[in-house]
PDB file of C-alpha atoms in Angstrom:
ATOM      1  CA  MET A   1       3.079   5.582  -6.951  1.00  0.00           C
ATOM      2  CA  PRO A   2       4.511   3.432  -4.206  1.00  0.00           C
ATOM      3  CA  VAL A   3       3.515  -0.378  -3.568  1.00  0.00           C
ATOM      4  CA  ASP A   4       0.876  -0.216  -1.016  1.00  0.00           C
ATOM      5  CA  LEU A   5       2.179  -2.922   1.726  1.00  0.00           C
ATOM      6  CA  THR A   6       0.330  -1.714   4.492  1.00  0.00           C
ATOM      7  CA  PRO A   7      -2.521  -4.230   4.470  1.00  0.00           C
ATOM      8  CA  PHE A   8       0.424  -6.696   5.284  1.00  0.00           C
ATOM      9  CA  GLY A   9       1.587  -5.002   8.539  1.00  0.00           C
ATOM     10  CA  PHE A  10       4.039  -3.021   6.610  1.00  0.00           C
ATOM     11  CA  THR A  11       4.047   0.770   7.598  1.00  0.00           C
ATOM     12  CA  PRO A  12       3.583   3.392   4.328  1.00  0.00           C
ATOM     13  CA  THR A  13       7.605   4.462   4.642  1.00  0.00           C
ATOM     14  CA  GLU A  14       8.383   0.634   4.059  1.00  0.00           C
ATOM     15  CA  SER A  15       6.020   0.429   1.215  1.00  0.00           C
ATOM     16  CA  LEU A  16       7.841   3.911  -0.124  1.00  0.00           C
ATOM     17  CA  VAL A  17      11.343   2.164   0.347  1.00  0.00           C
ATOM     18  CA  TYR A  18      10.313  -1.138  -1.140  1.00  0.00           C
ATOM     19  CA  THR A  19       9.105   0.573  -4.247  1.00  0.00           C
ATOM     20  CA  THR A  20      12.418   2.718  -4.287  1.00  0.00           C
ATOM     21  CA  LEU A  21      14.390  -1.044  -3.817  1.00  0.00           C
ATOM     22  CA  LEU A  22      12.522  -2.379  -6.732  1.00  0.00           C
ATOM     23  CA  ARG A  23      13.393   0.717  -9.124  1.00  0.00           C
ATOM     24  CA  LEU A  24      16.800   1.136  -8.120  1.00  0.00           C
ATOM     25  CA  GLY A  25      18.102  -2.596  -7.509  1.00  0.00           C
ATOM     26  CA  PRO A  26      20.665  -3.823  -4.698  1.00  0.00           C
ATOM     27  CA  ALA A  27      21.526  -0.253  -3.337  1.00  0.00           C
ATOM     28  CA  THR A  28      22.780   1.393  -0.435  1.00  0.00           C
ATOM     29  CA  GLY A  29      20.972   3.040   2.737  1.00  0.00           C
ATOM     30  CA  TYR A  30      22.274   6.409   1.356  1.00  0.00           C
ATOM     31  CA  ALA A  31      21.133   5.802  -2.121  1.00  0.00           C
ATOM     32  CA  VAL A  32      17.417   4.534  -0.929  1.00  0.00           C
ATOM     33  CA  ALA A  33      17.099   7.528   1.048  1.00  0.00           C
ATOM     34  CA  ARG A  34      17.983   9.998  -1.912  1.00  0.00           C
ATOM     35  CA  GLY A  35      15.755   8.152  -4.178  1.00  0.00           C
ATOM     36  CA  ALA A  36      12.738   7.835  -1.780  1.00  0.00           C
ATOM     37  CA  ARG A  37      13.613  11.889  -0.950  1.00  0.00           C
ATOM     38  CA  LEU A  38      13.535  10.241   2.936  1.00  0.00           C
ATOM     39  CA  ALA A  39      15.954  11.288   6.116  1.00  0.00           C
ATOM     40  CA  ARG A  40      18.643   8.702   5.891  1.00  0.00           C
ATOM     41  CA  ALA A  41      17.650   7.629   9.441  1.00  0.00           C
ATOM     42  CA  ASN A  42      13.729   6.954   8.512  1.00  0.00           C
ATOM     43  CA  ALA A  43      15.380   5.224   5.265  1.00  0.00           C
ATOM     44  CA  TYR A  44      17.473   2.724   7.650  1.00  0.00           C
ATOM     45  CA  ALA A  45      14.513   1.993   9.871  1.00  0.00           C
ATOM     46  CA  ALA A  46      12.215   1.281   6.972  1.00  0.00           C
ATOM     47  CA  LEU A  47      14.837  -1.015   4.903  1.00  0.00           C
ATOM     48  CA  GLU A  48      15.839  -2.841   8.512  1.00  0.00           C
ATOM     49  CA  GLY A  49      11.919  -3.564   8.873  1.00  0.00           C
ATOM     50  CA  LEU A  50      11.654  -4.628   5.353  1.00  0.00           C
ATOM     51  CA  VAL A  51      14.604  -7.087   6.450  1.00  0.00           C
ATOM     52  CA  THR A  52      12.749  -8.267   9.364  1.00  0.00           C
ATOM     53  CA  ARG A  53       9.848  -9.043   7.410  1.00  0.00           C
ATOM     54  CA  GLY A  54      11.322 -10.827   4.828  1.00  0.00           C
ATOM     55  CA  ALA A  55      10.824  -8.131   2.190  1.00  0.00           C
ATOM     56  CA  ALA A  56      14.188  -7.269   1.326  1.00  0.00           C
ATOM     57  CA  THR A  57      17.835  -8.694   2.150  1.00  0.00           C
ATOM     58  CA  ARG A  58      20.895  -7.044   3.535  1.00  0.00           C
ATOM     59  CA  THR A  59      24.628  -7.997   2.639  1.00  0.00           C
ATOM     60  CA  PRO A  60      26.362  -9.765   5.802  1.00  0.00           C
ATOM     61  CA  PRO A  61      29.112  -7.812   7.796  1.00  0.00           C
ATOM     62  CA  PRO A  62      31.766  -7.241   6.917  1.00  0.00           C
ATOM     63  CA  ALA A  63      30.621  -5.709   3.941  1.00  0.00           C
ATOM     64  CA  ARG A  64      30.442  -1.826   4.185  1.00  0.00           C
ATOM     65  CA  PRO A  65      28.589  -0.219   3.242  1.00  0.00           C
ATOM     66  CA  ALA A  66      25.731  -2.536   3.426  1.00  0.00           C
ATOM     67  CA  ARG A  67      23.443  -3.081   0.410  1.00  0.00           C
ATOM     68  CA  TYR A  68      19.928  -3.455   0.337  1.00  0.00           C
ATOM     69  CA  ARG A  69      18.128  -6.246  -2.262  1.00  0.00           C
ATOM     70  CA  PRO A  70      14.212  -6.395  -2.698  1.00  0.00           C
ATOM     71  CA  THR A  71      12.847  -9.746  -2.359  1.00  0.00           C
ATOM     72  CA  ASP A  72      10.946 -10.861  -5.631  1.00  0.00           C
ATOM     73  CA  PRO A  73       7.324  -9.577  -5.831  1.00  0.00           C
ATOM     74  CA  GLN A  74       6.277 -13.301  -6.527  1.00  0.00           C
ATOM     75  CA  ALA A  75       7.926 -14.552  -3.818  1.00  0.00           C
ATOM     76  CA  LEU A  76       7.127 -11.717  -1.663  1.00  0.00           C
ATOM     77  CA  ILE A  77       3.603 -12.386  -2.546  1.00  0.00           C
ATOM     78  CA  ALA A  78       3.553 -16.208  -1.929  1.00  0.00           C
ATOM     79  CA  GLN A  79       5.318 -15.521   1.583  1.00  0.00           C
ATOM     80  CA  LEU A  80       2.597 -13.346   2.702  1.00  0.00           C
ATOM     81  CA  ALA A  81      -0.195 -15.600   1.438  1.00  0.00           C
ATOM     82  CA  MET A  82       1.462 -18.321   3.723  1.00  0.00           C
ATOM     83  CA  VAL A  83       1.770 -16.070   6.511  1.00  0.00           C
ATOM     84  CA  GLN A  84      -1.784 -15.210   6.245  1.00  0.00           C
ATOM     85  CA  GLY A  85      -2.514 -18.715   5.765  1.00  0.00           C
ATOM     86  CA  GLU A  86      -1.160 -19.955   9.185  1.00  0.00           C
ATOM     87  CA  ALA A  87      -2.550 -16.896  10.887  1.00  0.00           C
ATOM     88  CA  LEU A  88      -5.871 -17.977   9.758  1.00  0.00           C
ATOM     89  CA  ASP A  89      -5.497 -21.531  10.537  1.00  0.00           C
ATOM     90  CA  ARG A  90      -4.530 -20.692  13.914  1.00  0.00           C
ATOM     91  CA  LEU A  91      -7.432 -18.542  14.242  1.00  0.00           C
ATOM     92  CA  GLY A  92      -9.755 -20.984  13.466  1.00  0.00           C
ATOM     93  CA  ARG A  93      -8.611 -23.487  15.988  1.00  0.00           C
ATOM     94  CA  ASP A  94      -8.984 -20.649  18.385  1.00  0.00           C
ATOM     95  CA  LEU A  95     -12.491 -20.290  17.322  1.00  0.00           C
ATOM     96  CA  ARG A  96     -13.685 -23.872  16.512  1.00  0.00           C
ATOM     97  CA  GLY A  97     -16.237 -24.650  19.391  1.00  0.00           C
ATOM     98  CA  LEU A  98     -16.524 -21.290  21.079  1.00  0.00           C
ATOM     99  CA  THR A  99     -18.913 -19.725  18.691  1.00  0.00           C
ATOM    100  CA  ARG A 100     -22.447 -20.608  17.872  1.00  0.00           C
ATOM    101  CA  PRO A 101     -23.612 -20.851  14.045  1.00  0.00           C
ATOM    102  CA  GLY A 102     -24.154 -17.467  12.603  1.00  0.00           C
ATOM    103  CA  ASP A 103     -25.670 -16.304   9.609  1.00  0.00           C
ATOM    104  CA  PRO A 104     -24.902 -17.382   6.342  1.00  0.00           C
ATOM    105  CA  VAL A 105     -22.459 -15.126   4.733  1.00  0.00           C
ATOM    106  CA  THR A 106     -22.305 -14.346   1.132  1.00  0.00           C
ATOM    107  CA  ARG A 107     -18.953 -12.447  -0.641  1.00  0.00           C
ATOM    108  CA  GLU A 108     -17.985 -11.563  -4.382  1.00  0.00           C
ATOM    109  CA  VAL A 109     -14.969 -11.654  -5.503  1.00  0.00           C
ATOM    110  CA  SER A 110     -13.034 -10.844  -8.826  1.00  0.00           C
ATOM    111  CA  GLY A 111      -9.885 -11.163 -10.566  1.00  0.00           C
ATOM    112  CA  SER A 112      -7.688 -14.182 -10.957  1.00  0.00           C
ATOM    113  CA  ARG A 113      -5.483 -13.837  -8.067  1.00  0.00           C
ATOM    114  CA  ALA A 114      -8.353 -13.296  -5.406  1.00  0.00           C
ATOM    115  CA  VAL A 115     -10.324 -16.374  -6.774  1.00  0.00           C
ATOM    116  CA  ALA A 116      -7.104 -18.358  -6.819  1.00  0.00           C
ATOM    117  CA  ASN A 117      -6.476 -16.935  -3.058  1.00  0.00           C
ATOM    118  CA  LEU A 118      -9.934 -17.869  -1.805  1.00  0.00           C
ATOM    119  CA  VAL A 119      -9.773 -21.379  -3.638  1.00  0.00           C
ATOM    120  CA  GLN A 120      -6.281 -21.885  -2.066  1.00  0.00           C
ATOM    121  CA  GLN A 121      -7.635 -20.387   1.977  1.00  0.00           C
ATOM    122  CA  LEU A 122     -10.626 -22.645   1.528  1.00  0.00           C
ATOM    123  CA  VAL A 123      -9.331 -25.999   0.401  1.00  0.00           C
ATOM    124  CA  ALA A 124      -6.425 -26.015   2.662  1.00  0.00           C
ATOM    125  CA  ARG A 125      -8.620 -25.888   5.318  1.00  0.00           C
ATOM    126  CA  ALA A 126     -11.182 -28.459   4.402  1.00  0.00           C
ATOM    127  CA  GLU A 127     -11.509 -31.338   7.021  1.00  0.00           C
ATOM    128  CA  ARG A 128     -13.726 -33.706   5.362  1.00  0.00           C
ATOM    129  CA  ARG A 129     -14.771 -33.213   1.674  1.00  0.00           C
ATOM    130  CA  VAL A 130     -14.208 -31.131  -1.364  1.00  0.00           C
ATOM    131  CA  GLU A 131     -16.255 -31.758  -4.562  1.00  0.00           C
ATOM    132  CA  GLY A 132     -16.814 -29.840  -7.888  1.00  0.00           C
ATOM    133  CA  ILE A 133     -15.245 -28.693 -11.063  1.00  0.00           C
ATOM    134  CA  MET A 134     -12.588 -26.348 -11.708  1.00  0.00           C
ATOM    135  CA  ALA A 135     -10.885 -24.297 -14.317  1.00  0.00           C
ATOM    136  CA  GLY A 136      -7.186 -25.999 -15.300  1.00  0.00           C
ATOM    137  CA  GLU A 137      -5.850 -22.538 -14.953  1.00  0.00           C
ATOM    138  CA  LEU A 138      -6.728 -22.486 -11.411  1.00  0.00           C
ATOM    139  CA  TRP A 139      -4.924 -25.776 -10.718  1.00  0.00           C
ATOM    140  CA  ARG A 140      -1.179 -24.787 -10.408  1.00  0.00           C
ATOM    141  CA  PRO A 141      -1.731 -21.507  -8.499  1.00  0.00           C
ATOM    142  CA  THR A 142      -3.864 -23.539  -5.810  1.00  0.00           C
ATOM    143  CA  LEU A 143      -1.919 -27.000  -5.789  1.00  0.00           C
ATOM    144  CA  PRO A 144      -0.273 -26.484  -2.343  1.00  0.00           C
ATOM    145  CA  ALA A 145      -3.994 -26.372  -0.442  1.00  0.00           C
ATOM    146  CA  TRP A 146      -4.930 -29.522  -2.602  1.00  0.00           C
ATOM    147  CA  ARG A 147      -1.853 -31.247  -1.396  1.00  0.00           C
ATOM    148  CA  ARG A 148      -2.865 -30.392   1.949  1.00  0.00           C
ATOM    149  CA  ALA A 149      -6.416 -31.290   1.784  1.00  0.00           C
ATOM    150  CA  ALA A 150      -5.568 -34.513   0.393  1.00  0.00           C
ATOM    151  CA  GLU A 151      -4.102 -35.643   3.600  1.00  0.00           C
ATOM    152  CA  ARG A 152      -7.218 -35.840   5.545  1.00  0.00           C
ATOM    153  CA  ALA A 153     -10.201 -34.893   3.648  1.00  0.00           C
ATOM    154  CA  GLN A 154     -11.813 -37.062   0.463  1.00  0.00           C
ATOM    155  CA  ILE A 155     -11.551 -35.211  -2.918  1.00  0.00           C
ATOM    156  CA  GLN A 156     -13.639 -35.769  -6.247  1.00  0.00           C
ATOM    157  CA  LEU A 157     -12.598 -32.926  -8.695  1.00  0.00           C
ATOM    158  CA  LEU A 158     -13.346 -32.319 -12.636  1.00  0.00           C
ATOM    159  CA  ILE A 159     -11.133 -30.240 -14.256  1.00  0.00           C
ATOM    160  CA  ARG A 160     -12.099 -28.260 -17.204  1.00  0.00           C
ATOM    161  CA  GLY A 161      -9.407 -27.925 -20.279  1.00  0.00           C
ATOM    162  CA  ASP A 162      -6.099 -29.873 -19.878  1.00  0.00           C
ATOM    163  CA  LEU A 163      -5.380 -31.890 -17.175  1.00  0.00           C
ATOM    164  CA  PRO A 164      -2.424 -31.594 -14.979  1.00  0.00           C
ATOM    165  CA  PRO A 165       0.818 -33.462 -15.428  1.00  0.00           C
ATOM    166  CA  ASP A 166       0.874 -36.972 -13.121  1.00  0.00           C
ATOM    167  CA  PRO A 167      -2.858 -35.938 -11.906  1.00  0.00           C
ATOM    168  CA  PRO A 168      -3.831 -37.459  -8.509  1.00  0.00           C
ATOM    169  CA  SER A 169      -6.213 -40.244  -8.815  1.00  0.00           C
ATOM    170  CA  TRP A 170      -8.890 -38.189  -7.520  1.00  0.00           C
ATOM    171  CA  ILE A 171      -8.948 -35.669 -10.625  1.00  0.00           C
ATOM    172  CA  THR A 172     -10.758 -36.662 -13.412  1.00  0.00           C
ATOM    173  CA  PRO A 173     -11.567 -34.783 -17.171  1.00  0.00           C
ATOM    174  CA  ALA A 174     -14.799 -33.136 -17.191  1.00  0.00           C
ATOM    175  CA  ALA A 175     -16.885 -33.879 -20.122  1.00  0.00           C
ATOM    176  CA  GLU A 176     -17.241 -31.492 -23.010  1.00  0.00           C
ATOM    177  CA  ASP A 177     -20.764 -30.533 -22.083  1.00  0.00           C
ATOM    178  CA  ALA A 178     -19.948 -29.274 -18.314  1.00  0.00           C
ATOM    179  CA  PRO A 179     -20.580 -26.281 -17.105  1.00  0.00           C
ATOM    180  CA  ASP A 180     -17.940 -23.512 -18.076  1.00  0.00           C
ATOM    181  CA  ALA A 181     -17.867 -22.557 -14.472  1.00  0.00           C
ATOM    182  CA  THR A 182     -15.707 -23.424 -11.444  1.00  0.00           C
ATOM    183  CA  ILE A 183     -17.962 -24.946  -8.694  1.00  0.00           C
ATOM    184  CA  LEU A 184     -16.268 -25.832  -5.572  1.00  0.00           C
ATOM    185  CA  VAL A 185     -18.216 -27.470  -2.461  1.00  0.00           C
ATOM    186  CA  ILE A 186     -16.309 -27.426   0.828  1.00  0.00           C
ATOM    187  CA  ASP A 187     -16.947 -29.402   3.780  1.00  0.00           C
ATOM    188  CA  GLU A 188     -20.690 -29.466   2.215  1.00  0.00           C
ATOM    189  CA  SER A 189     -20.976 -25.871   3.966  1.00  0.00           C
ATOM    190  CA  GLN A 190     -19.234 -23.565   2.077  1.00  0.00           C
ATOM    191  CA  LEU A 191     -19.395 -22.810  -2.323  1.00  0.00           C
ATOM    192  CA  VAL A 192     -17.184 -21.448  -4.447  1.00  0.00           C
ATOM    193  CA  ILE A 193     -18.301 -20.595  -7.900  1.00  0.00           C
ATOM    194  CA  THR A 194     -16.831 -18.235 -10.316  1.00  0.00           C
ATOM    195  CA  ALA A 195     -17.176 -17.807 -14.269  1.00  0.00           C
ATOM    196  CA  GLY A 196     -14.922 -16.121 -16.688  1.00  0.00           C
ATOM    197  CA  GLU A 197     -11.082 -16.092 -17.353  1.00  0.00           C
ATOM    198  CA  ALA A 198      -7.957 -14.574 -16.424  1.00  0.00           C
ATOM    199  CA  GLU A 199      -8.813 -11.203 -15.219  1.00  0.00           C
ATOM    200  CA  ALA A 200     -12.440 -11.182 -16.008  1.00  0.00           C
ATOM    201  CA  ILE A 201     -13.020 -14.216 -13.815  1.00  0.00           C
ATOM    202  CA  ALA A 202     -16.087 -13.334 -10.867  1.00  0.00           C
ATOM    203  CA  GLY A 203     -17.542 -15.285  -8.411  1.00  0.00           C
ATOM    204  CA  LEU A 204     -19.205 -15.915  -5.230  1.00  0.00           C
ATOM    205  CA  TRP A 205     -18.432 -17.525  -2.147  1.00  0.00           C
ATOM    206  CA  THR A 206     -21.304 -18.598   0.027  1.00  0.00           C
ATOM    207  CA  SER A 207     -22.014 -20.323   3.267  1.00  0.00           C
ATOM    208  CA  HIS A 208     -25.610 -20.008   2.764  1.00  0.00           C
ATOM    209  CA  PRO A 209     -26.856 -24.084   2.985  1.00  0.00           C
ATOM    210  CA  LEU A 210     -29.856 -23.191   0.612  1.00  0.00           C
ATOM    211  CA  VAL A 211     -27.286 -22.126  -2.229  1.00  0.00           C
ATOM    212  CA  VAL A 212     -24.884 -24.562  -1.333  1.00  0.00           C
ATOM    213  CA  GLN A 213     -27.503 -27.607  -1.357  1.00  0.00           C
ATOM    214  CA  LEU A 214     -28.416 -26.600  -5.122  1.00  0.00           C
ATOM    215  CA  ALA A 215     -25.056 -26.617  -6.266  1.00  0.00           C
ATOM    216  CA  ARG A 216     -23.785 -30.035  -4.749  1.00  0.00           C
ATOM    217  CA  ARG A 217     -27.336 -31.310  -6.770  1.00  0.00           C
ATOM    218  CA  ALA A 218     -25.862 -29.562  -9.958  1.00  0.00           C
ATOM    219  CA  LEU A 219     -22.622 -31.252  -9.489  1.00  0.00           C
ATOM    220  CA  GLN A 220     -24.518 -34.645  -9.478  1.00  0.00           C
ATOM    221  CA  THR A 221     -25.703 -33.896 -12.621  1.00  0.00           C
ATOM    222  CA  VAL A 222     -22.046 -33.341 -14.449  1.00  0.00           C
ATOM    223  CA  SER A 223     -20.175 -35.811 -12.287  1.00  0.00           C
TER     224      SER A 223
END
């Protein structure tokens, strides 16, 4: 079954061709067309689309025939996350000051990657303050966001589990009796709260002011 890249702007054919490249490894357009059971013209068009979007590379001329290599999946995920983060930042700047406060929003989130991505997106755009307690396993995948937030926001963070090597001054270890959960309040207006580990992790993101206020009071008892 092909990897589905369509939510990130790729076509179904590009998704199929990327999956075929992962299976074949570096390959010519002809080999990809045969492996994906596509017309050669469609396969080449999809390969060029992948190259343009950074999901594959092509051997430079004058090498003939050209061979295509898939971008490593983890590198592609990081690249897509960066592009989406930049797009969200631009959207946030465009919308700031143009809209009135809306109704509070609450959304469920589950899975380690989804939780890490949510934390990264919210923390990276923090403007004033981030406070809370976080599982140590979330530190490394969200590190770029924390570094960015530290440039302009005040951060007060407790880490459950082992501290990262050379932790910044605004990180302290959580007490042994601290809640077995991640609770992050961003700019006193948004809350991420999760429990569980690895793929069993699940939680909520909310902008409801009452829930955010309750979370802030709860954090005062563990800080």
